[in-house]
DNA sequence: CGCTGTGTTGACAGGTCTCAATATAAGTGG
DNA sequence: CCACTTATATTGAGACCTGTCAACACAGCG
């Protein structure tokens, strides 16, 4: 690797301005960097949970498999995400982790992760906040899947991705790289690939978006928000109810 | 109140065996106990987040409202639940909290909650673990809503409630109190009340369950699990990867 | 160059929704 | 305790959205 700092900003930075010591504590988490080819699984549902993964580069997904063989993608991961954390509370993993582009990850042992709570208490807060954020995003997905049409689901999903990209890249324009096949989008939105195709065409005709190859262009974001029917979430950075005590790291 | 300890076991107890000091720290959270009549909202989506709630008695729901007016219940709360925590990371609340039976709650200020991280670091871990557990349950809901039929959704939902009740009450039999209307069940499963009615009748005819008034009887739990198509989650209590360091409170 | 994955389109079937009406239960006030 | 109102449950007919199956086009990749 040519670059000296190959790690993208960790999601924890979103809530806490980290000190140098805390950044070091996080860096100590990382095991060796592993390259994983597109399509390969990092971990299968049902396997024991011995480690989690930090996504350095590329896109990955967390998915659940139903007994009937159907697949539901529960999260699309971007660089900076921790993969596999929800299953830490389970005896065997709930989600399958799959690379959908070639990716680079670092393995994080659970013991190293657990030590973080000891080494950097303030990071515990950040991890707690990050988990709550994930809950909000899942709640939005639940609402979208349970109570909206195919067009609405696709609209709210692409906005979800767009909003996540903008958190770390304020320059992010309406044109974005989205390495998901139509089948992937179906697995996210609970639709079949065939119907996703029709919906994308329809949204194209309506001037909402264009999805060509792996390039997605949001043509009319305000209209997409209206269609998606979910409010844009405004995350609070460092709530004052945590600040008062000025908890030490 | 006649009883001296009106509080049900807090969800945090599920992951950490709490010390006396930690129990005290939790008890200090509680503001005065408030009774809320059935149907009343504790907090509406869009309002600023100034407090959360500890559910002492009765049933409540967290729901999201879509722009079109549709409602999706994202969580059915039992006594011992903390209500409203996900929105702690937002400027304005995402979920509306509603009592579906007469309930008793205690108000918990965010500042008091934030202090918990300072007073009892080990509780931070428990709160983190609890949040991951919520993520798993939401992921299961996402999979159920996105990739399964009406019968499957109802099956996995009633099993979800059954499993939650059994955590604190191992004696819990297949007959349980479920104060949800068919419209409520529809708001949980993403179906209309009319269709829920038909599905419940069909499941009754198939010998799966009986739902009369507020009493739900699971007639064939193994068959319900097969139909629901989701695995039963086995929560780990106190993972050894946290135990090694023996983090002090 | 052929193979495989992905995208595209059509016809049809099926599950769920909508609308409507009625029955039953629950709650309220006299 | 009864009369009235409201909420909830139940049932039917029809429409609509999405799924299924099938075939084919196109692109990426060996």
Coordinates of C-alpha atoms (C1' of nucleotides) in Angstrom, one line a residue:
Chain A
X1 CA 0.0 0.0 0.0
X2 CA 1.4 3.3 -1.0
X3 CA -0.7 5.5 1.3
X4 CA 0.4 5.7 5.0
X5 CA -3.1 5.9 6.4
X6 CA -5.2 3.4 4.6
X7 CA -8.1 3.5 7.1
X8 CA -11.3 5.5 6.2
X9 CA -12.9 7.4 9.1
X10 CA -14.5 5.1 11.5
X11 CA -18.2 5.5 12.1
X12 CA -17.4 6.3 15.8
X13 CA -16.0 9.6 14.7
X14 CA -19.4 10.7 13.8
X15 CA -20.4 11.2 17.4
X16 CA -17.2 11.9 19.3
X17 CA -14.3 14.0 18.5
X18 CA -11.6 11.5 19.2
X19 CA -8.4 12.2 21.1
X20 CA -5.1 10.9 19.8
X21 CA -5.1 8.2 22.5
X22 CA -8.5 7.1 21.5
X23 CA -7.5 6.9 17.9
X24 CA -4.6 4.8 18.9
X25 CA -6.9 2.5 20.9
X26 CA -9.0 2.1 17.8
X27 CA -5.9 1.5 15.6
X28 CA -4.8 -1.3 18.0
X29 CA -8.0 -3.1 17.2
X30 CA -7.0 -3.9 13.7
X31 CA -5.6 -7.2 12.7
X32 CA -3.9 -7.8 9.4
X33 CA -5.6 -6.3 6.3
X34 CA -7.3 -9.0 4.2
X35 CA -8.4 -8.6 0.6
X36 CA -11.6 -10.4 -0.2
X37 CA -12.8 -10.9 -3.8
X38 CA -16.2 -9.9 -5.0
X39 CA -18.9 -12.3 -4.1
X40 CA -17.0 -14.1 -1.3
X41 CA -18.5 -14.4 2.1
X42 CA -16.7 -13.2 5.2
X43 CA -18.9 -15.1 7.5
X44 CA -22.0 -17.1 7.2
X45 CA -25.1 -17.0 9.3
X46 CA -25.1 -19.8 11.9
X47 CA -21.4 -19.8 12.4
X48 CA -20.0 -19.0 15.8
X49 CA -19.0 -15.3 16.3
X50 CA -15.3 -15.1 16.9
X51 CA -14.4 -11.8 15.2
X52 CA -15.9 -8.8 13.6
X53 CA -14.6 -6.9 10.6
X54 CA -13.7 -3.3 9.8
X55 CA -14.4 -2.4 6.2
X56 CA -11.6 -0.5 4.8
X57 CA -12.4 -0.4 1.1
X58 CA -15.2 -1.5 -1.1
X59 CA -18.8 -2.4 -0.5
X60 CA -20.3 -5.3 1.5
X61 CA -23.7 -6.4 2.7
X62 CA -25.2 -8.1 5.7
X63 CA -28.0 -10.4 4.9
X64 CA -30.4 -12.8 6.6
X65 CA -31.6 -16.0 5.0
X66 CA -35.1 -17.3 5.6
X67 CA -35.8 -21.0 5.9
X68 CA -37.5 -20.9 2.5
X69 CA -34.2 -19.8 0.9
X70 CA -35.2 -16.2 0.4
X71 CA -32.6 -13.6 1.1
X72 CA -33.0 -10.2 2.7
X73 CA -30.2 -7.7 2.8
X74 CA -30.4 -5.9 6.1
X75 CA -27.6 -3.5 5.6
X76 CA -25.4 -2.2 2.8
X77 CA -21.9 -1.4 4.2
X78 CA -19.6 1.4 3.2
X79 CA -15.9 1.8 4.1
X80 CA -15.6 2.8 7.7
X81 CA -18.3 0.4 8.9
X82 CA -17.9 -2.3 11.5
X83 CA -19.3 -5.5 10.1
X84 CA -20.9 -8.2 12.2
X85 CA -21.3 -6.4 15.5
X86 CA -25.0 -7.2 16.0
X87 CA -24.2 -10.9 16.3
X88 CA -21.9 -10.2 19.2
X89 CA -24.9 -10.9 21.5
X90 CA -25.7 -14.2 19.9
X91 CA -24.2 -17.7 20.2
X92 CA -24.2 -18.0 16.4
X93 CA -24.2 -15.3 13.8
X94 CA -27.5 -14.0 12.5
X95 CA -26.1 -12.2 9.4
X96 CA -24.1 -13.4 6.5
X97 CA -21.4 -10.9 5.5
X98 CA -20.7 -10.8 1.7
X99 CA -18.4 -8.7 -0.4
X100 CA -20.2 -7.2 -3.3
X101 CA -17.1 -5.5 -4.7
X102 CA -13.5 -6.5 -4.1
X103 CA -12.9 -5.3 -0.6
X104 CA -10.2 -4.8 2.0
X105 CA -11.1 -5.5 5.6
X106 CA -9.2 -5.9 8.8
X107 CA -10.1 -8.6 11.2
X108 CA -11.0 -7.4 14.8
X109 CA -11.0 -10.0 17.5
X110 CA -13.8 -9.8 20.0
X111 CA -11.3 -9.7 22.9
X112 CA -9.6 -6.7 21.4
X113 CA -12.9 -5.1 20.9
X114 CA -13.9 -5.8 24.5
X115 CA -10.8 -4.3 25.7
X116 CA -11.8 -1.0 24.1
X117 CA -14.5 -0.6 26.8
X118 CA -11.7 -0.8 29.3
X119 CA -9.1 1.4 27.6
X120 CA -11.3 4.2 26.3
X121 CA -14.6 4.6 28.2
X122 CA -15.6 7.6 26.0
X123 CA -15.5 5.2 23.1
X124 CA -18.1 3.1 24.8
X125 CA -20.4 6.1 24.5
X126 CA -19.6 6.5 20.9
X127 CA -20.2 2.8 20.2
X128 CA -23.5 3.1 22.1
X129 CA -24.6 6.1 20.1
X130 CA -23.5 4.4 16.9
X131 CA -25.7 1.4 17.7
X132 CA -28.7 3.7 18.3
X133 CA -28.1 5.2 15.0
X134 CA -28.2 1.8 13.4
X135 CA -31.5 1.2 15.1
X136 CA -32.9 4.3 13.7
X137 CA -31.8 3.3 10.2
X138 CA -33.3 -0.2 10.7
X139 CA -36.5 1.3 11.9
X140 CA -36.7 3.4 8.8
X141 CA -36.2 0.3 6.7
X142 CA -38.9 -1.5 8.6
X143 CA -41.3 1.3 8.0
X144 CA -40.4 1.4 4.3
X145 CA -40.8 -2.3 3.9
X146 CA -44.0 -2.6 5.9
X147 CA -45.9 0.4 4.7
X148 CA -44.8 1.6 1.3
X149 CA -45.0 0.6 -2.4
X150 CA -42.2 -0.6 -4.6
X151 CA -41.4 2.9 -5.9
X152 CA -41.4 4.3 -2.4
X153 CA -39.0 1.6 -1.1
X154 CA -36.5 2.2 -3.9
X155 CA -36.7 5.9 -3.4
X156 CA -36.1 5.8 0.3
X157 CA -33.3 3.3 -0.2
X158 CA -31.3 5.3 -2.7
X159 CA -31.8 8.4 -0.5
X160 CA -30.6 6.3 2.5
X161 CA -27.3 5.5 0.6
X162 CA -27.0 9.1 -0.6
X163 CA -27.4 10.5 2.9
X164 CA -24.8 8.1 4.3
X165 CA -22.3 9.0 1.6
X166 CA -22.8 12.7 2.4
X167 CA -21.9 12.3 6.0
X168 CA -18.3 11.8 5.2
X169 CA -18.2 13.6 1.9
X170 CA -20.2 16.8 1.9
X171 CA -19.2 17.4 -1.7
X172 CA -21.1 14.3 -2.7
X173 CA -23.3 15.2 -5.6
X174 CA -26.4 13.5 -6.9
X175 CA -24.3 11.2 -9.1
X176 CA -23.0 8.3 -7.1
X177 CA -21.3 4.9 -7.5
X178 CA -23.7 2.2 -6.5
X179 CA -22.3 -1.3 -7.1
X180 CA -25.6 -3.1 -6.6
X181 CA -27.2 -5.3 -9.2
X182 CA -31.0 -5.0 -9.6
X183 CA -31.2 -8.3 -7.8
X184 CA -29.3 -6.8 -4.9
X185 CA -31.7 -3.8 -4.8
X186 CA -34.5 -6.3 -4.7
X187 CA -32.9 -8.1 -1.8
X188 CA -32.7 -4.8 0.0
X189 CA -36.2 -3.6 -0.8
X190 CA -38.0 -6.9 -0.6
X191 CA -38.8 -7.0 -4.3
X192 CA -37.9 -9.3 -7.1
X193 CA -35.2 -8.4 -9.6
X194 CA -37.8 -8.3 -12.4
X195 CA -39.9 -5.8 -10.6
X196 CA -37.0 -3.7 -9.6
X197 CA -36.2 -3.4 -13.2
X198 CA -39.6 -2.1 -14.0
X199 CA -39.6 0.3 -11.1
X200 CA -36.2 1.7 -12.1
X201 CA -37.5 2.3 -15.6
X202 CA -40.6 3.9 -14.3
X203 CA -38.6 6.2 -12.0
X204 CA -36.4 7.0 -14.9
X205 CA -39.4 8.0 -17.0
X206 CA -40.7 10.1 -14.2
X207 CA -37.4 12.0 -14.0
X208 CA -36.5 10.7 -10.6
X209 CA -33.3 8.9 -11.2
X210 CA -31.0 7.1 -13.7
X211 CA -29.3 3.8 -12.9
X212 CA -26.9 2.8 -15.6
X213 CA -24.3 0.1 -14.8
X214 CA -23.0 1.0 -11.4
X215 CA -23.7 4.7 -11.7
X216 CA -26.8 6.1 -10.0
X217 CA -27.9 9.6 -10.6
X218 CA -30.5 11.2 -8.5
X219 CA -32.3 13.6 -10.9
X220 CA -34.8 15.1 -8.5
X221 CA -33.9 14.7 -4.8
X222 CA -36.8 16.8 -3.3
X223 CA -39.2 14.7 -5.3
X224 CA -37.5 11.5 -4.3
X225 CA -37.8 12.6 -0.6
X226 CA -41.5 13.2 -1.1
X227 CA -42.0 9.8 -2.8
X228 CA -39.9 8.0 -0.2
X229 CA -42.2 9.4 2.5
X230 CA -39.5 9.2 5.2
X231 CA -38.0 12.3 6.8
X232 CA -34.3 13.1 6.4
X233 CA -32.6 12.2 9.7
X234 CA -30.6 14.8 11.3
X235 CA -28.0 13.2 13.6
X236 CA -26.8 15.1 16.6
X237 CA -23.1 15.2 17.0
X238 CA -22.2 15.4 20.7
X239 CA -25.3 15.9 22.8
X240 CA -24.9 18.2 25.6
X241 CA -26.5 15.7 28.0
X242 CA -23.2 13.8 27.6
X243 CA -21.0 16.9 27.7
X244 CA -21.8 18.1 31.2
X245 CA -19.9 15.5 33.0
X246 CA -17.0 15.7 30.6
X247 CA -16.3 12.0 30.9
X248 CA -12.6 11.2 30.7
X249 CA -11.0 8.8 28.3
Chain B
X1 CA -48.3 1.9 45.7
X2 CA -48.4 -0.9 48.1
X3 CA -45.4 -2.8 46.9
X4 CA -42.0 -1.6 47.8
X5 CA -40.2 -2.5 44.6
X6 CA -42.5 -1.8 41.7
X7 CA -39.8 -2.0 39.0
X8 CA -39.7 -5.0 36.7
X9 CA -36.3 -6.3 35.8
X10 CA -34.5 -3.9 33.5
X11 CA -33.4 -5.2 30.1
X12 CA -29.8 -4.5 31.1
X13 CA -29.9 -7.4 33.5
X14 CA -30.1 -9.7 30.6
X15 CA -26.4 -9.3 29.8
X16 CA -24.7 -8.3 33.0
X17 CA -25.2 -9.6 36.5
X18 CA -25.5 -6.2 38.2
X19 CA -23.8 -5.3 41.4
X20 CA -25.7 -3.5 44.2
X21 CA -24.0 -0.3 43.3
X22 CA -25.0 -0.7 39.7
X23 CA -28.6 -1.4 40.6
X24 CA -28.5 1.8 42.7
X25 CA -27.2 3.8 39.8
X26 CA -30.0 2.5 37.7
X27 CA -32.6 3.3 40.4
X28 CA -31.3 6.9 40.5
X29 CA -32.3 7.3 36.9
X30 CA -35.9 7.1 37.6
X31 CA -38.0 10.2 37.9
X32 CA -41.5 10.1 39.4
X33 CA -43.8 7.4 38.2
X34 CA -46.5 8.5 35.8
X35 CA -49.6 6.7 34.9
X36 CA -50.7 7.0 31.3
X37 CA -54.1 5.9 30.0
X38 CA -54.5 3.6 27.1
X39 CA -54.2 5.2 23.8
X40 CA -52.3 8.3 25.0
X41 CA -49.0 9.2 23.4
X42 CA -45.9 9.7 25.6
X43 CA -44.0 11.5 22.8
X44 CA -44.7 12.2 19.2
X45 CA -42.3 11.8 16.3
X46 CA -40.7 15.2 15.4
X47 CA -40.6 16.5 19.0
X48 CA -37.3 17.3 20.5
X49 CA -35.8 14.5 22.6
X50 CA -35.5 15.6 26.2
X51 CA -36.2 12.4 28.0
X52 CA -36.7 8.7 27.7
X53 CA -39.0 6.4 29.5
X54 CA -38.8 3.3 31.6
X55 CA -41.8 1.1 31.1
X56 CA -42.9 -0.2 34.5
X57 CA -46.3 -1.7 33.8
X58 CA -48.4 -2.3 30.7
X59 CA -47.8 -2.4 27.0
X60 CA -46.6 0.4 24.7
X61 CA -45.5 0.7 21.1
X62 CA -43.0 2.7 19.1
X63 CA -44.2 3.6 15.7
X64 CA -43.1 5.6 12.7
X65 CA -45.5 7.6 10.5
X66 CA -44.9 7.9 6.8
X67 CA -45.7 11.0 4.9
X68 CA -48.7 9.4 3.4
X69 CA -50.2 8.9 6.8
X70 CA -49.5 5.2 7.1
X71 CA -48.3 3.9 10.4
X72 CA -45.7 1.2 11.1
X73 CA -45.1 -0.2 14.5
X74 CA -41.4 -0.8 14.9
X75 CA -41.4 -2.2 18.4
X76 CA -43.9 -3.6 20.9
X77 CA -42.7 -2.8 24.4
X78 CA -43.0 -4.9 27.5
X79 CA -42.4 -3.9 31.1
X80 CA -38.7 -3.4 31.7
X81 CA -38.1 -1.8 28.3
X82 CA -36.5 1.6 27.9
X83 CA -38.6 3.7 25.5
X84 CA -37.3 6.3 23.1
X85 CA -33.6 5.5 23.3
X86 CA -33.0 5.3 19.5
X87 CA -33.9 8.9 19.1
X88 CA -31.2 10.0 21.5
X89 CA -28.9 10.4 18.5
X90 CA -31.4 12.6 16.6
X91 CA -32.3 16.2 16.9
X92 CA -36.0 15.4 16.8
X93 CA -37.6 12.1 17.7
X94 CA -38.2 9.5 15.0
X95 CA -40.7 7.3 16.9
X96 CA -44.0 8.1 18.4
X97 CA -44.5 6.3 21.8
X98 CA -48.0 5.2 22.6
X99 CA -49.6 3.3 25.4
X100 CA -51.8 0.5 24.1
X101 CA -52.9 -0.5 27.6
X102 CA -53.0 1.7 30.7
X103 CA -49.3 1.9 31.7
X104 CA -47.0 3.1 34.4
X105 CA -43.7 4.7 33.3
X106 CA -40.9 6.7 35.0
X107 CA -39.4 9.6 33.2
X108 CA -35.6 9.4 32.7
X109 CA -33.8 12.6 31.9
X110 CA -31.1 12.4 29.3
X111 CA -28.6 14.0 31.6
X112 CA -29.3 11.4 34.3
X113 CA -28.9 8.7 31.6
X114 CA -25.6 10.2 30.4
X115 CA -24.3 10.2 33.9
X116 CA -24.7 6.5 34.0
X117 CA -21.8 6.1 31.6
X118 CA -19.7 8.0 34.1
X119 CA -20.9 6.3 37.2
X120 CA -21.0 2.7 36.1
X121 CA -18.8 1.9 33.1
X122 CA -19.8 -1.7 33.2
X123 CA -23.4 -0.6 32.5
X124 CA -22.1 1.0 29.3
X125 CA -21.3 -2.4 28.1
X126 CA -24.7 -3.7 29.1
X127 CA -26.3 -0.9 27.2
X128 CA -24.2 -1.5 24.2
X129 CA -25.1 -5.2 24.2
X130 CA -28.7 -4.4 24.7
X131 CA -28.6 -2.1 21.7
X132 CA -27.1 -4.8 19.6
X133 CA -29.8 -7.1 20.7
X134 CA -32.4 -4.6 19.5
X135 CA -30.6 -4.5 16.2
X136 CA -30.9 -8.2 15.8
X137 CA -34.6 -8.1 16.5
X138 CA -35.0 -5.3 14.0
X139 CA -33.1 -7.2 11.4
X140 CA -35.4 -10.2 11.9
X141 CA -38.3 -7.9 11.4
X142 CA -36.8 -6.5 8.3
X143 CA -36.3 -10.0 6.9
X144 CA -39.8 -10.9 7.8
X145 CA -41.4 -7.8 6.3
X146 CA -39.3 -7.9 3.2
X147 CA -39.3 -11.6 2.3
X148 CA -42.3 -13.4 3.7
X149 CA -46.0 -13.8 3.2
X150 CA -48.7 -12.5 5.5
X151 CA -49.0 -15.8 7.4
X152 CA -45.2 -16.0 7.8
X153 CA -45.1 -12.4 9.2
X154 CA -47.8 -13.1 11.7
X155 CA -46.2 -16.3 12.8
X156 CA -42.8 -14.8 13.3
X157 CA -44.3 -11.9 15.1
X158 CA -46.2 -13.9 17.7
X159 CA -43.1 -16.0 18.2
X160 CA -41.1 -12.9 18.7
X161 CA -43.4 -11.8 21.5
X162 CA -43.5 -15.3 23.0
X163 CA -39.7 -15.5 23.0
X164 CA -39.4 -12.1 24.7
X165 CA -41.9 -13.1 27.4
X166 CA -40.0 -16.3 28.1
X167 CA -36.7 -14.5 28.8
X168 CA -38.0 -13.2 32.1
X169 CA -40.7 -15.8 32.7
X170 CA -39.4 -19.3 31.9
X171 CA -42.8 -20.6 33.1
X172 CA -44.5 -18.8 30.2
X173 CA -46.8 -21.2 28.5
X174 CA -48.2 -21.1 25.0
X175 CA -51.1 -19.1 26.3
X176 CA -50.3 -15.4 26.6
X177 CA -51.9 -12.0 27.1
X178 CA -51.6 -10.0 23.9
X179 CA -53.4 -6.6 24.1
X180 CA -53.1 -5.9 20.4
X181 CA -56.0 -5.2 18.1
X182 CA -56.0 -6.8 14.7
X183 CA -55.2 -3.3 13.4
X184 CA -52.2 -3.2 15.7
X185 CA -51.0 -6.5 14.4
X186 CA -51.4 -5.1 11.0
X187 CA -49.3 -2.1 11.8
X188 CA -46.6 -4.4 13.1
X189 CA -46.6 -6.8 10.2
X190 CA -47.3 -4.3 7.4
X191 CA -50.8 -5.7 6.6
X192 CA -54.3 -4.2 6.7
X193 CA -56.5 -5.1 9.6
X194 CA -58.9 -6.8 7.2
X195 CA -56.2 -9.1 6.0
X196 CA -54.9 -9.8 9.5
X197 CA -58.4 -11.0 10.3
X198 CA -58.4 -13.4 7.5
X199 CA -54.9 -14.7 8.2
X200 CA -55.7 -15.2 11.9
X201 CA -58.8 -17.2 10.9
X202 CA -56.7 -19.3 8.5
X203 CA -54.1 -19.9 11.1
X204 CA -56.8 -20.9 13.5
X205 CA -58.2 -23.4 11.0
X206 CA -54.7 -24.7 10.4
X207 CA -54.3 -25.4 14.1
X208 CA -51.5 -22.9 14.6
X209 CA -53.0 -20.4 17.0
X210 CA -56.1 -18.9 18.6
X211 CA -56.5 -15.2 19.1
X212 CA -59.6 -14.4 21.1
X213 CA -60.0 -10.9 22.7
X214 CA -56.6 -10.2 24.2
X215 CA -55.7 -13.9 24.7
X216 CA -53.4 -15.5 22.3
X217 CA -52.8 -19.3 22.4
X218 CA -50.0 -20.8 20.4
X219 CA -51.3 -24.2 19.5
X220 CA -48.4 -25.6 17.6
X221 CA -45.1 -23.8 18.3
X222 CA -42.8 -26.0 16.2
X223 CA -45.1 -25.6 13.2
X224 CA -45.2 -21.8 13.9
X225 CA -41.4 -21.7 13.9
X226 CA -41.3 -23.6 10.6
X227 CA -43.9 -21.2 9.1
X228 CA -42.2 -18.1 10.5
X229 CA -38.9 -19.2 8.7
X230 CA -36.7 -17.4 11.2
X231 CA -34.4 -19.2 13.6
X232 CA -34.9 -18.8 17.4
X233 CA -32.3 -16.4 18.6
X234 CA -30.1 -17.6 21.4
X235 CA -28.7 -14.7 23.3
X236 CA -25.3 -15.0 25.0
X237 CA -25.3 -13.8 28.6
X238 CA -21.9 -12.5 29.4
X239 CA -19.5 -13.2 26.6
X240 CA -16.0 -14.3 27.8
X241 CA -14.4 -11.8 25.5
X242 CA -15.7 -9.2 28.0
X243 CA -14.9 -11.2 31.0
X244 CA -11.1 -11.5 30.6
X245 CA -10.4 -7.9 31.5
X246 CA -12.9 -8.0 34.4
X247 CA -13.8 -4.4 33.9
X248 CA -14.6 -2.6 37.1
X249 CA -17.7 -0.6 37.9
Chain C
dC1 C1' -15.0 -16.6 -28.6
dG2 C1' -18.2 -18.7 -25.7
dC3 C1' -19.8 -18.5 -21.0
dT4 C1' -21.9 -16.5 -17.2
dG5 C1' -24.1 -12.9 -14.9
dT6 C1' -27.1 -9.2 -15.5
dG7 C1' -30.6 -6.5 -17.7
dT8 C1' -35.1 -6.3 -20.2
dT9 C1' -39.7 -7.3 -21.6
dG10 C1' -44.2 -9.9 -21.9
dA11 C1' -48.1 -12.7 -20.3
dC12 C1' -50.3 -14.4 -16.6
dA13 C1' -51.2 -15.8 -11.8
dG14 C1' -51.8 -14.8 -7.1
dG15 C1' -51.6 -12.3 -2.8
dT16 C1' -53.0 -8.4 -0.6
dC17 C1' -55.6 -4.0 -0.6
dT18 C1' -59.8 -1.3 -1.1
dC19 C1' -64.4 -0.5 -0.3
dA20 C1' -68.5 -1.7 1.8
dA21 C1' -71.6 -3.7 4.9
dT22 C1' -72.7 -5.9 9.1
dA23 C1' -71.9 -8.1 13.6
dT24 C1' -70.0 -8.0 18.0
dA25 C1' -67.8 -6.2 21.9
dA26 C1' -66.4 -2.4 24.8
dG27 C1' -67.0 1.9 26.8
dT28 C1' -70.0 5.9 28.3
dG29 C1' -73.4 8.5 30.3
dG30 C1' -78.1 8.6 31.8
Chain D
dC1 C1' -78.9 -1.3 34.8
dC2 C1' -80.0 0.3 30.3
dA3 C1' -79.4 3.0 26.0
dC4 C1' -76.3 4.8 23.2
dT5 C1' -72.0 5.5 21.1
dT6 C1' -67.6 3.9 19.7
dA7 C1' -64.1 0.6 18.7
dT8 C1' -63.1 -3.8 17.0
dA9 C1' -64.1 -8.0 14.5
dT10 C1' -65.9 -10.3 10.4
dT11 C1' -67.2 -11.2 5.7
dG12 C1' -67.7 -10.5 0.6
dA13 C1' -66.6 -8.7 -4.1
dG14 C1' -63.6 -6.6 -7.0
dA15 C1' -59.2 -4.0 -8.3
dC16 C1' -54.4 -3.5 -8.1
dC17 C1' -49.8 -4.4 -7.2
dT18 C1' -46.2 -7.5 -7.3
dG19 C1' -44.6 -12.3 -8.2
dT20 C1' -43.8 -16.1 -11.4
dC21 C1' -42.3 -18.0 -15.5
dA22 C1' -40.3 -17.6 -19.8
dA23 C1' -37.5 -15.8 -23.4
dC24 C1' -34.1 -12.9 -25.1
dA25 C1' -30.5 -9.1 -25.2
dC26 C1' -26.4 -7.4 -23.6
dA27 C1' -22.1 -6.9 -21.1
dG28 C1' -18.1 -8.6 -18.6
dC29 C1' -14.7 -12.0 -18.4
dG30 C1' -12.2 -16.1 -19.0

